[in-house]
Amino acid sequence: MVDITRRLGWRHLRGAPTAHIRHHRGGKLLHDGPGLSFWYRALTAALSEVPVDDRELAMTFHARTSDFQDVAVQATVTYRISDPAVAAARLDFSIDPDTGVWRGAPLEQLGTLLTETAQQHALDVLARTPLAAALADGVTAVRERIAAGLAGEPRLPGTGIEVVAVRVVALRPEPEVERALRTPAREQIQQEADRATYERRAVAVERERAIAENELASQIELARREEQLVDQRGTNARREAEEGAAADAVRAEAEAARTVRLAEAEATRSVRLARAEAEGAREVGEARAQAQAAWLRVHADVDVATLHALTGTRLAENLPRIDSVTVTPDLLTGLLSRLGARE
């Protein structure tokens, strides 16, 4: 949209670089080009504004496939006005000299022309395509057919329109049909998910079985090694017992031999001691006998009174020593009674 300023019956127009302005006065073209700026009188000026930038036209229409299924086509056509003079001559791009607003709806006319042309070619290709093929490869086929159809449409160049690009966004069936088509895929996906779940469970069970087998094998190996350990301990204990018994036997033999040697030595010593004691006793006896014989020979010629005196002296020498004598009345009474009886 152009920018128009009012000054004392004059108008000043300032256009955008993407807007092609055509100014006629009295049937003569005074200004023609994009991005113009000029003064004019509103009563005598005929102005047209033709956009020359690329524009996007989104379209949605319904078509029917060869198997009588309705599909919705979403497409976008990019176009531009390549010849503004032809477009201004074929379509009403005139603007109000006071406000700069289009008097008609030229872009809507272009949109209708492009939509109907694209829809015609899309319907033609979809009418010969079944629904499954249309959903699988229909986007490319419809885009190529619309692009070729718009490129070959003679009315578009005659109106000064150039199609830049065509994009088909989607082909969608009716909701019920779409749900019906999704069901097999969902079932297959669910089956794949269930199969994956079962396989995962099978793998888990197999791993658990392998773990249990490994644990059982470990327990068996541990029991076998414990058995070997018990056997080895028994063998070691038996060997220790045998070695201890052998050592005890050696010690017993050594002790017995030592005891025999000691007994023999003790017997020899006892015999020798007995012999020595016997020899001493014999010698002592002989000495005593000789002393007794000598004593008897000495006292053979002594009288009896002398012998009695010697005997008393010897008896006195052998009597025990008496430190004190206690005389009780009973003893004294008994002695006095004996003395009185003798008298």
mmCIF file of C-alpha atoms in Angstrom:
data_model
loop_
_atom_site.group_PDB
_atom_site.id
_atom_site.type_symbol
_atom_site.label_atom_id
_atom_site.label_comp_id
_atom_site.label_asym_id
_atom_site.label_seq_id
_atom_site.Cartn_x
_atom_site.Cartn_y
_atom_site.Cartn_z
ATOM 1 C CA MET A 1 0.000 0.000 0.000
ATOM 2 C CA VAL A 2 1.359 3.399 -1.045
ATOM 3 C CA ASP A 3 1.780 6.363 1.278
ATOM 4 C CA ILE A 4 -0.239 9.421 0.142
ATOM 5 C CA THR A 5 0.131 12.907 1.694
ATOM 6 C CA ARG A 6 -2.279 15.803 1.109
ATOM 7 C CA ARG A 7 -1.076 19.395 0.536
ATOM 8 C CA LEU A 8 -3.497 22.177 -0.629
ATOM 9 C CA GLY A 9 -5.302 20.177 -3.318
ATOM 10 C CA TRP A 10 -2.153 18.321 -4.307
ATOM 11 C CA ARG A 11 -1.277 14.753 -3.345
ATOM 12 C CA HIS A 12 2.141 13.275 -2.855
ATOM 13 C CA LEU A 13 2.560 9.555 -3.498
ATOM 14 C CA ARG A 14 5.446 7.531 -2.148
ATOM 15 C CA GLY A 15 5.592 3.932 -3.267
ATOM 16 C CA ALA A 16 7.489 0.902 -1.980
ATOM 17 C CA PRO A 17 10.307 -0.809 -3.918
ATOM 18 C CA THR A 18 8.073 -3.878 -4.318
ATOM 19 C CA ALA A 19 5.126 -1.915 -5.723
ATOM 20 C CA HIS A 20 4.973 -0.930 -9.386
ATOM 21 C CA ILE A 21 3.148 2.397 -9.787
ATOM 22 C CA ARG A 22 1.469 3.529 -13.007
ATOM 23 C CA HIS A 23 0.257 7.149 -13.178
ATOM 24 C CA HIS A 24 -2.025 8.245 -16.043
ATOM 25 C CA ARG A 25 -3.413 11.699 -16.648
ATOM 26 C CA GLY A 26 -5.641 12.454 -19.579
ATOM 27 C CA GLY A 27 -4.928 9.001 -20.985
ATOM 28 C CA LYS A 28 -1.178 9.572 -20.965
ATOM 29 C CA LEU A 29 1.251 7.557 -18.893
ATOM 30 C CA LEU A 30 3.267 9.975 -16.786
ATOM 31 C CA HIS A 31 4.945 7.701 -14.234
ATOM 32 C CA ASP A 32 5.656 3.994 -14.570
ATOM 33 C CA GLY A 33 7.943 1.973 -12.290
ATOM 34 C CA PRO A 34 8.558 0.585 -8.753
ATOM 35 C CA GLY A 35 9.412 2.789 -5.797
ATOM 36 C CA LEU A 36 8.260 6.077 -7.370
ATOM 37 C CA SER A 37 7.586 9.304 -5.525
ATOM 38 C CA PHE A 38 5.776 12.253 -7.142
ATOM 39 C CA TRP A 39 3.090 14.929 -6.780
ATOM 40 C CA TYR A 40 -0.261 14.787 -8.563
ATOM 41 C CA ARG A 41 -3.794 16.161 -8.551
ATOM 42 C CA ALA A 42 -6.447 13.753 -7.336
ATOM 43 C CA LEU A 43 -9.087 14.965 -9.795
ATOM 44 C CA THR A 44 -7.027 14.265 -12.913
ATOM 45 C CA ALA A 45 -4.859 11.306 -11.838
ATOM 46 C CA ALA A 46 -5.475 7.621 -12.572
ATOM 47 C CA LEU A 47 -3.228 5.474 -10.355
ATOM 48 C CA SER A 48 -2.477 1.735 -10.362
ATOM 49 C CA GLU A 49 -0.366 -0.197 -7.835
ATOM 50 C CA VAL A 50 0.868 -3.615 -8.963
ATOM 51 C CA PRO A 51 2.868 -5.661 -6.394
ATOM 52 C CA VAL A 52 5.944 -7.223 -7.954
ATOM 53 C CA ASP A 53 7.214 -9.206 -4.933
ATOM 54 C CA ASP A 54 6.885 -12.995 -4.538
ATOM 55 C CA ARG A 55 3.624 -13.961 -2.924
ATOM 56 C CA GLU A 56 2.469 -17.187 -1.281
ATOM 57 C CA LEU A 57 -0.969 -18.544 -2.088
ATOM 58 C CA ALA A 58 -2.141 -21.323 0.245
ATOM 59 C CA MET A 59 -4.931 -23.459 -1.108
ATOM 60 C CA THR A 60 -6.968 -26.370 0.213
ATOM 61 C CA PHE A 61 -9.396 -28.330 -1.904
ATOM 62 C CA HIS A 62 -11.015 -31.766 -1.992
ATOM 63 C CA ALA A 63 -10.574 -34.426 -4.664
ATOM 64 C CA ARG A 64 -11.763 -37.965 -5.263
ATOM 65 C CA THR A 65 -9.508 -40.884 -6.061
ATOM 66 C CA SER A 66 -10.167 -43.657 -8.544
ATOM 67 C CA ASP A 67 -11.625 -45.849 -5.776
ATOM 68 C CA PHE A 68 -14.106 -43.087 -4.827
ATOM 69 C CA GLN A 69 -12.381 -41.922 -1.694
ATOM 70 C CA ASP A 70 -12.316 -38.244 -0.779
ATOM 71 C CA VAL A 71 -8.927 -36.672 0.004
ATOM 72 C CA ALA A 72 -8.026 -33.159 1.065
ATOM 73 C CA VAL A 73 -5.107 -31.535 -0.784
ATOM 74 C CA GLN A 74 -3.057 -28.833 0.921
ATOM 75 C CA ALA A 75 -0.766 -26.942 -1.430
ATOM 76 C CA THR A 76 1.077 -23.638 -1.687
ATOM 77 C CA VAL A 77 1.835 -21.771 -4.911
ATOM 78 C CA THR A 78 4.508 -19.083 -5.010
ATOM 79 C CA TYR A 79 3.976 -16.536 -7.795
ATOM 80 C CA ARG A 80 4.856 -13.004 -8.816
ATOM 81 C CA ILE A 81 3.667 -10.474 -11.377
ATOM 82 C CA SER A 82 6.404 -10.391 -13.968
ATOM 83 C CA ASP A 83 4.718 -7.870 -16.321
ATOM 84 C CA PRO A 84 2.982 -5.140 -14.280
ATOM 85 C CA ALA A 85 1.710 -3.295 -17.398
ATOM 86 C CA VAL A 86 -0.095 -6.405 -18.672
ATOM 87 C CA ALA A 87 -1.426 -7.238 -15.214
ATOM 88 C CA ALA A 88 -2.685 -3.676 -14.742
ATOM 89 C CA ALA A 89 -4.365 -3.870 -18.138
ATOM 90 C CA ARG A 90 -6.002 -7.263 -17.469
ATOM 91 C CA LEU A 91 -6.899 -6.829 -13.796
ATOM 92 C CA ASP A 92 -8.128 -3.903 -11.781
ATOM 93 C CA PHE A 93 -5.121 -2.696 -9.740
ATOM 94 C CA SER A 94 -6.359 0.900 -9.579
ATOM 95 C CA ILE A 95 -6.124 2.711 -6.248
ATOM 96 C CA ASP A 96 -8.024 5.617 -4.762
ATOM 97 C CA PRO A 97 -6.013 8.840 -5.281
ATOM 98 C CA ASP A 98 -6.897 10.082 -1.813
ATOM 99 C CA THR A 99 -6.424 6.931 0.308
ATOM 100 C CA GLY A 100 -4.210 4.648 -1.819
ATOM 101 C CA VAL A 101 -6.555 1.676 -1.294
ATOM 102 C CA TRP A 102 -7.363 -0.670 -4.140
ATOM 103 C CA ARG A 103 -10.750 -0.055 -5.623
ATOM 104 C CA GLY A 104 -11.253 -3.731 -6.406
ATOM 105 C CA ALA A 105 -9.761 -7.065 -5.217
ATOM 106 C CA PRO A 106 -7.135 -7.976 -7.807
ATOM 107 C CA LEU A 107 -5.170 -10.352 -5.578
ATOM 108 C CA GLU A 108 -8.322 -12.329 -4.817
ATOM 109 C CA GLN A 109 -8.920 -12.653 -8.554
ATOM 110 C CA LEU A 110 -5.347 -13.918 -9.004
ATOM 111 C CA GLY A 111 -5.831 -16.341 -6.108
ATOM 112 C CA THR A 112 -9.024 -17.691 -7.626
ATOM 113 C CA LEU A 113 -7.380 -18.097 -11.016
ATOM 114 C CA LEU A 114 -4.362 -19.959 -9.590
ATOM 115 C CA THR A 115 -6.457 -22.101 -7.233
ATOM 116 C CA GLU A 116 -8.897 -23.213 -9.900
ATOM 117 C CA THR A 117 -6.112 -23.962 -12.363
ATOM 118 C CA ALA A 118 -4.102 -25.961 -9.780
ATOM 119 C CA GLN A 119 -7.220 -27.759 -8.568
ATOM 120 C CA GLN A 120 -8.134 -28.755 -12.105
ATOM 121 C CA HIS A 121 -4.786 -30.462 -12.701
ATOM 122 C CA ALA A 122 -4.741 -32.051 -9.224
ATOM 123 C CA LEU A 123 -8.214 -33.505 -9.687
ATOM 124 C CA ASP A 124 -7.177 -34.857 -13.056
ATOM 125 C CA VAL A 125 -4.224 -36.826 -11.631
ATOM 126 C CA LEU A 126 -6.000 -37.989 -8.459
ATOM 127 C CA ALA A 127 -9.037 -39.226 -10.402
ATOM 128 C CA ARG A 128 -6.815 -41.894 -11.976
ATOM 129 C CA THR A 129 -4.972 -42.843 -8.768
ATOM 130 C CA PRO A 130 -6.258 -45.168 -6.019
ATOM 131 C CA LEU A 131 -6.227 -43.986 -2.437
ATOM 132 C CA ALA A 132 -3.320 -46.138 -1.286
ATOM 133 C CA ALA A 133 -1.103 -44.976 -4.165
ATOM 134 C CA ALA A 134 -2.191 -41.381 -3.678
ATOM 135 C CA LEU A 135 -1.240 -41.468 0.005
ATOM 136 C CA ALA A 136 2.056 -43.187 -0.754
ATOM 137 C CA ASP A 137 3.310 -41.295 -3.830
ATOM 138 C CA GLY A 138 0.549 -38.815 -4.570
ATOM 139 C CA VAL A 139 2.297 -35.762 -3.124
ATOM 140 C CA THR A 140 5.079 -35.862 -5.710
ATOM 141 C CA ALA A 141 2.729 -36.713 -8.577
ATOM 142 C CA VAL A 142 0.269 -33.949 -7.685
ATOM 143 C CA ARG A 143 3.055 -31.364 -7.237
ATOM 144 C CA GLU A 144 4.618 -32.196 -10.585
ATOM 145 C CA ARG A 145 1.246 -32.175 -12.332
ATOM 146 C CA ILE A 146 0.229 -28.821 -10.810
ATOM 147 C CA ALA A 147 3.604 -27.266 -11.674
ATOM 148 C CA ALA A 148 3.421 -28.549 -15.237
ATOM 149 C CA GLY A 149 -0.202 -27.458 -15.595
ATOM 150 C CA LEU A 150 0.447 -23.929 -14.305
ATOM 151 C CA ALA A 151 3.522 -23.605 -16.501
ATOM 152 C CA GLY A 152 1.495 -24.626 -19.529
ATOM 153 C CA GLU A 153 -1.548 -22.484 -18.751
ATOM 154 C CA PRO A 154 -1.657 -19.707 -21.412
ATOM 155 C CA ARG A 155 -3.839 -17.386 -19.344
ATOM 156 C CA LEU A 156 -1.199 -16.830 -16.697
ATOM 157 C CA PRO A 157 1.462 -15.304 -19.008
ATOM 158 C CA GLY A 158 -1.346 -13.392 -20.704
ATOM 159 C CA THR A 159 -2.146 -11.851 -17.318
ATOM 160 C CA GLY A 160 1.519 -11.140 -16.550
ATOM 161 C CA ILE A 161 1.796 -13.824 -13.843
ATOM 162 C CA GLU A 162 4.823 -16.078 -13.369
ATOM 163 C CA VAL A 163 4.654 -19.169 -11.141
ATOM 164 C CA VAL A 164 7.838 -19.475 -9.063
ATOM 165 C CA ALA A 165 7.266 -22.706 -7.127
ATOM 166 C CA VAL A 166 4.613 -25.245 -6.222
ATOM 167 C CA ARG A 167 4.542 -27.176 -2.950
ATOM 168 C CA VAL A 168 2.052 -29.847 -1.958
ATOM 169 C CA VAL A 169 1.980 -30.025 1.827
ATOM 170 C CA ALA A 170 -0.232 -33.047 2.394
ATOM 171 C CA LEU A 171 -2.855 -35.413 1.060
ATOM 172 C CA ARG A 172 -5.275 -36.443 3.785
ATOM 173 C CA PRO A 173 -8.222 -38.841 3.534
ATOM 174 C CA GLU A 174 -11.401 -38.521 5.547
ATOM 175 C CA PRO A 175 -11.025 -39.084 9.324
ATOM 176 C CA GLU A 176 -12.853 -42.444 9.256
ATOM 177 C CA VAL A 177 -10.758 -43.694 6.356
ATOM 178 C CA GLU A 178 -7.589 -42.403 7.969
ATOM 179 C CA ARG A 179 -8.389 -44.251 11.177
ATOM 180 C CA ALA A 180 -9.143 -47.404 9.201
ATOM 181 C CA LEU A 181 -5.842 -47.069 7.350
ATOM 182 C CA ARG A 182 -3.964 -46.487 10.574
ATOM 183 C CA THR A 183 -5.363 -49.609 12.186
ATOM 184 C CA PRO A 184 -3.187 -52.197 10.304
ATOM 185 C CA ALA A 185 -0.087 -50.100 10.839
ATOM 186 C CA ARG A 186 -0.897 -49.719 14.519
ATOM 187 C CA GLU A 187 -1.586 -53.439 14.801
ATOM 188 C CA GLN A 188 1.734 -54.189 13.120
ATOM 189 C CA ILE A 189 3.530 -51.744 15.378
ATOM 190 C CA GLN A 190 1.803 -53.308 18.390
ATOM 191 C CA GLN A 191 2.786 -56.767 17.179
ATOM 192 C CA GLU A 192 6.354 -55.601 16.769
ATOM 193 C CA ALA A 193 6.239 -54.109 20.254
ATOM 194 C CA ASP A 194 4.778 -57.346 21.676
ATOM 195 C CA ARG A 195 7.385 -59.378 19.799
ATOM 196 C CA ALA A 196 10.113 -57.124 21.165
ATOM 197 C CA THR A 197 8.636 -57.505 24.670
ATOM 198 C CA TYR A 198 8.503 -61.293 24.341
ATOM 199 C CA GLU A 199 12.023 -61.409 22.952
ATOM 200 C CA ARG A 200 13.230 -59.184 25.778
ATOM 201 C CA ARG A 201 11.500 -61.449 28.300
ATOM 202 C CA ALA A 202 12.960 -64.519 26.587
ATOM 203 C CA VAL A 203 16.402 -62.965 26.684
ATOM 204 C CA ALA A 204 15.884 -62.089 30.355
ATOM 205 C CA VAL A 205 14.751 -65.655 31.130
ATOM 206 C CA GLU A 206 17.702 -67.064 29.196
ATOM 207 C CA ARG A 207 20.066 -64.797 31.078
ATOM 208 C CA GLU A 208 18.492 -65.778 34.387
ATOM 209 C CA ARG A 209 18.850 -69.451 33.423
ATOM 210 C CA ALA A 210 22.486 -68.890 32.467
ATOM 211 C CA ILE A 211 23.066 -67.084 35.751
ATOM 212 C CA ALA A 212 21.391 -69.931 37.679
ATOM 213 C CA GLU A 213 23.475 -72.508 35.794
ATOM 214 C CA ASN A 214 26.620 -70.545 36.524
ATOM 215 C CA GLU A 215 25.679 -70.321 40.193
ATOM 216 C CA LEU A 216 24.931 -74.074 40.283
ATOM 217 C CA ALA A 217 28.208 -74.846 38.524
ATOM 218 C CA SER A 218 29.989 -72.582 40.997
ATOM 219 C CA GLN A 219 28.332 -74.361 43.919
ATOM 220 C CA ILE A 220 29.237 -77.776 42.454
ATOM 221 C CA GLU A 221 32.815 -76.677 41.918
ATOM 222 C CA LEU A 222 32.921 -75.239 45.438
ATOM 223 C CA ALA A 223 31.544 -78.484 46.898
ATOM 224 C CA ARG A 224 34.098 -80.481 44.902
ATOM 225 C CA ARG A 225 36.900 -78.310 46.145
ATOM 226 C CA GLU A 226 35.555 -78.544 49.699
ATOM 227 C CA GLU A 227 35.562 -82.339 49.315
ATOM 228 C CA GLN A 228 39.138 -82.205 48.079
ATOM 229 C CA LEU A 229 39.973 -79.927 50.978
ATOM 230 C CA VAL A 230 38.389 -82.360 53.471
ATOM 231 C CA ASP A 231 40.274 -85.273 51.879
ATOM 232 C CA GLN A 232 43.490 -83.308 51.975
ATOM 233 C CA ARG A 233 42.887 -82.336 55.592
ATOM 234 C CA GLY A 234 42.208 -86.000 56.450
ATOM 235 C CA THR A 235 45.346 -87.051 54.633
ATOM 236 C CA ASN A 236 47.324 -84.373 56.426
ATOM 237 C CA ALA A 237 45.830 -85.375 59.792
ATOM 238 C CA ARG A 238 46.550 -89.068 59.107
ATOM 239 C CA ARG A 239 50.056 -88.224 58.043
ATOM 240 C CA GLU A 240 50.523 -86.070 61.137
ATOM 241 C CA ALA A 241 49.156 -88.902 63.306
ATOM 242 C CA GLU A 242 51.457 -91.424 61.631
ATOM 243 C CA GLU A 243 54.411 -89.122 61.973
ATOM 244 C CA GLY A 244 53.433 -88.393 65.599
ATOM 245 C CA ALA A 245 53.085 -92.126 66.320
ATOM 246 C CA ALA A 246 56.435 -92.789 64.690
ATOM 247 C CA ALA A 247 57.975 -89.989 66.701
ATOM 248 C CA ASP A 248 56.326 -91.300 69.873
ATOM 249 C CA ALA A 249 57.597 -94.794 69.068
ATOM 250 C CA VAL A 250 61.102 -93.422 68.562
ATOM 251 C CA ARG A 251 60.833 -91.463 71.801
ATOM 252 C CA ALA A 252 59.451 -94.534 73.610
ATOM 253 C CA GLU A 253 62.260 -96.696 72.256
ATOM 254 C CA ALA A 254 64.812 -94.092 73.245
ATOM 255 C CA GLU A 255 63.212 -93.721 76.672
ATOM 256 C CA ALA A 256 63.097 -97.494 77.104
ATOM 257 C CA ALA A 257 66.708 -97.801 76.063
ATOM 258 C CA ARG A 258 67.667 -95.010 78.421
ATOM 259 C CA THR A 259 65.586 -96.601 81.187
ATOM 260 C CA VAL A 260 67.273 -99.958 80.519
ATOM 261 C CA ARG A 261 70.659 -98.302 80.581
ATOM 262 C CA LEU A 262 69.781 -96.454 83.764
ATOM 263 C CA ALA A 263 68.378 -99.655 85.307
ATOM 264 C CA GLU A 264 71.471 -101.569 84.309
ATOM 265 C CA ALA A 265 73.676 -98.801 85.662
ATOM 266 C CA GLU A 266 71.580 -98.626 88.833
ATOM 267 C CA ALA A 267 71.716 -102.390 89.201
ATOM 268 C CA THR A 268 75.448 -102.375 88.654
ATOM 269 C CA ARG A 269 75.828 -99.565 91.141
ATOM 270 C CA SER A 270 73.511 -101.337 93.608
ATOM 271 C CA VAL A 271 75.479 -104.545 93.225
ATOM 272 C CA ARG A 272 78.695 -102.682 93.726
ATOM 273 C CA LEU A 273 77.233 -100.816 96.693
ATOM 274 C CA ALA A 274 75.894 -104.020 98.176
ATOM 275 C CA ARG A 275 79.232 -105.644 97.680
ATOM 276 C CA ALA A 276 80.922 -102.641 99.243
ATOM 277 C CA GLU A 277 78.463 -102.607 102.142
ATOM 278 C CA ALA A 278 78.878 -106.351 102.622
ATOM 279 C CA GLU A 279 82.624 -105.981 102.498
ATOM 280 C CA GLY A 280 82.454 -103.106 104.970
ATOM 281 C CA ALA A 281 80.071 -105.005 107.214
ATOM 282 C CA ARG A 282 82.326 -108.010 107.081
ATOM 283 C CA GLU A 283 85.322 -105.886 107.853
ATOM 284 C CA VAL A 284 83.413 -104.099 110.658
ATOM 285 C CA GLY A 285 82.253 -107.427 112.027
ATOM 286 C CA GLU A 286 85.769 -108.792 111.931
ATOM 287 C CA ALA A 287 87.040 -105.634 113.616
ATOM 288 C CA ARG A 288 84.370 -105.853 116.280
ATOM 289 C CA ALA A 289 85.089 -109.503 116.782
ATOM 290 C CA GLN A 290 88.754 -108.792 117.111
ATOM 291 C CA ALA A 291 88.022 -105.901 119.535
ATOM 292 C CA GLN A 292 85.665 -108.069 121.504
ATOM 293 C CA ALA A 293 88.240 -110.815 121.650
ATOM 294 C CA ALA A 294 90.845 -108.324 122.730
ATOM 295 C CA TRP A 295 88.457 -106.907 125.334
ATOM 296 C CA LEU A 296 87.720 -110.331 126.600
ATOM 297 C CA ARG A 297 91.390 -111.136 126.725
ATOM 298 C CA VAL A 298 92.042 -107.932 128.695
ATOM 299 C CA HIS A 299 89.301 -108.643 131.265
ATOM 300 C CA ALA A 300 89.966 -112.302 131.555
ATOM 301 C CA ASP A 301 92.325 -111.880 134.527
ATOM 302 C CA VAL A 302 90.345 -109.110 136.373
ATOM 303 C CA ASP A 303 88.477 -110.005 139.560
ATOM 304 C CA VAL A 304 84.715 -109.927 139.890
ATOM 305 C CA ALA A 305 84.448 -106.777 141.969
ATOM 306 C CA THR A 306 86.405 -104.789 139.454
ATOM 307 C CA LEU A 307 84.190 -106.065 136.666
ATOM 308 C CA HIS A 308 81.126 -105.050 138.649
ATOM 309 C CA ALA A 309 82.543 -101.577 139.129
ATOM 310 C CA LEU A 310 83.352 -101.259 135.449
ATOM 311 C CA THR A 311 79.912 -102.489 134.626
ATOM 312 C CA GLY A 312 78.296 -99.913 136.838
ATOM 313 C CA THR A 313 80.493 -97.198 135.386
ATOM 314 C CA ARG A 314 79.577 -98.255 131.868
ATOM 315 C CA LEU A 315 75.912 -98.411 132.846
ATOM 316 C CA ALA A 316 76.104 -94.978 134.350
ATOM 317 C CA GLU A 317 77.649 -93.631 131.178
ATOM 318 C CA ASN A 318 74.822 -95.027 129.127
ATOM 319 C CA LEU A 319 72.007 -93.765 131.388
ATOM 320 C CA PRO A 320 70.132 -90.684 130.188
ATOM 321 C CA ARG A 321 70.872 -87.354 131.828
ATOM 322 C CA ILE A 322 68.401 -86.339 134.587
ATOM 323 C CA ASP A 323 68.193 -82.632 135.157
ATOM 324 C CA SER A 324 65.478 -82.712 137.827
ATOM 325 C CA VAL A 325 63.409 -85.212 139.746
ATOM 326 C CA THR A 326 59.877 -84.518 140.863
ATOM 327 C CA VAL A 327 58.762 -86.444 143.922
ATOM 328 C CA THR A 328 54.991 -86.535 144.353
ATOM 329 C CA PRO A 329 53.230 -87.396 147.571
ATOM 330 C CA ASP A 330 51.989 -90.625 146.055
ATOM 331 C CA LEU A 331 55.505 -91.672 145.101
ATOM 332 C CA LEU A 332 56.860 -90.711 148.494
ATOM 333 C CA THR A 333 54.087 -92.600 150.236
ATOM 334 C CA GLY A 334 54.834 -95.654 148.183
ATOM 335 C CA LEU A 335 58.577 -95.509 148.961
ATOM 336 C CA LEU A 336 57.994 -95.052 152.659
ATOM 337 C CA SER A 337 55.579 -97.958 152.644
ATOM 338 C CA ARG A 338 58.213 -100.176 151.015
ATOM 339 C CA LEU A 339 60.895 -99.089 153.511
ATOM 340 C CA GLY A 340 58.567 -99.798 156.438
ATOM 341 C CA ALA A 341 57.780 -103.180 155.021
ATOM 342 C CA ARG A 342 61.466 -104.117 154.755
ATOM 343 C CA GLU A 343 62.067 -103.211 158.353
#
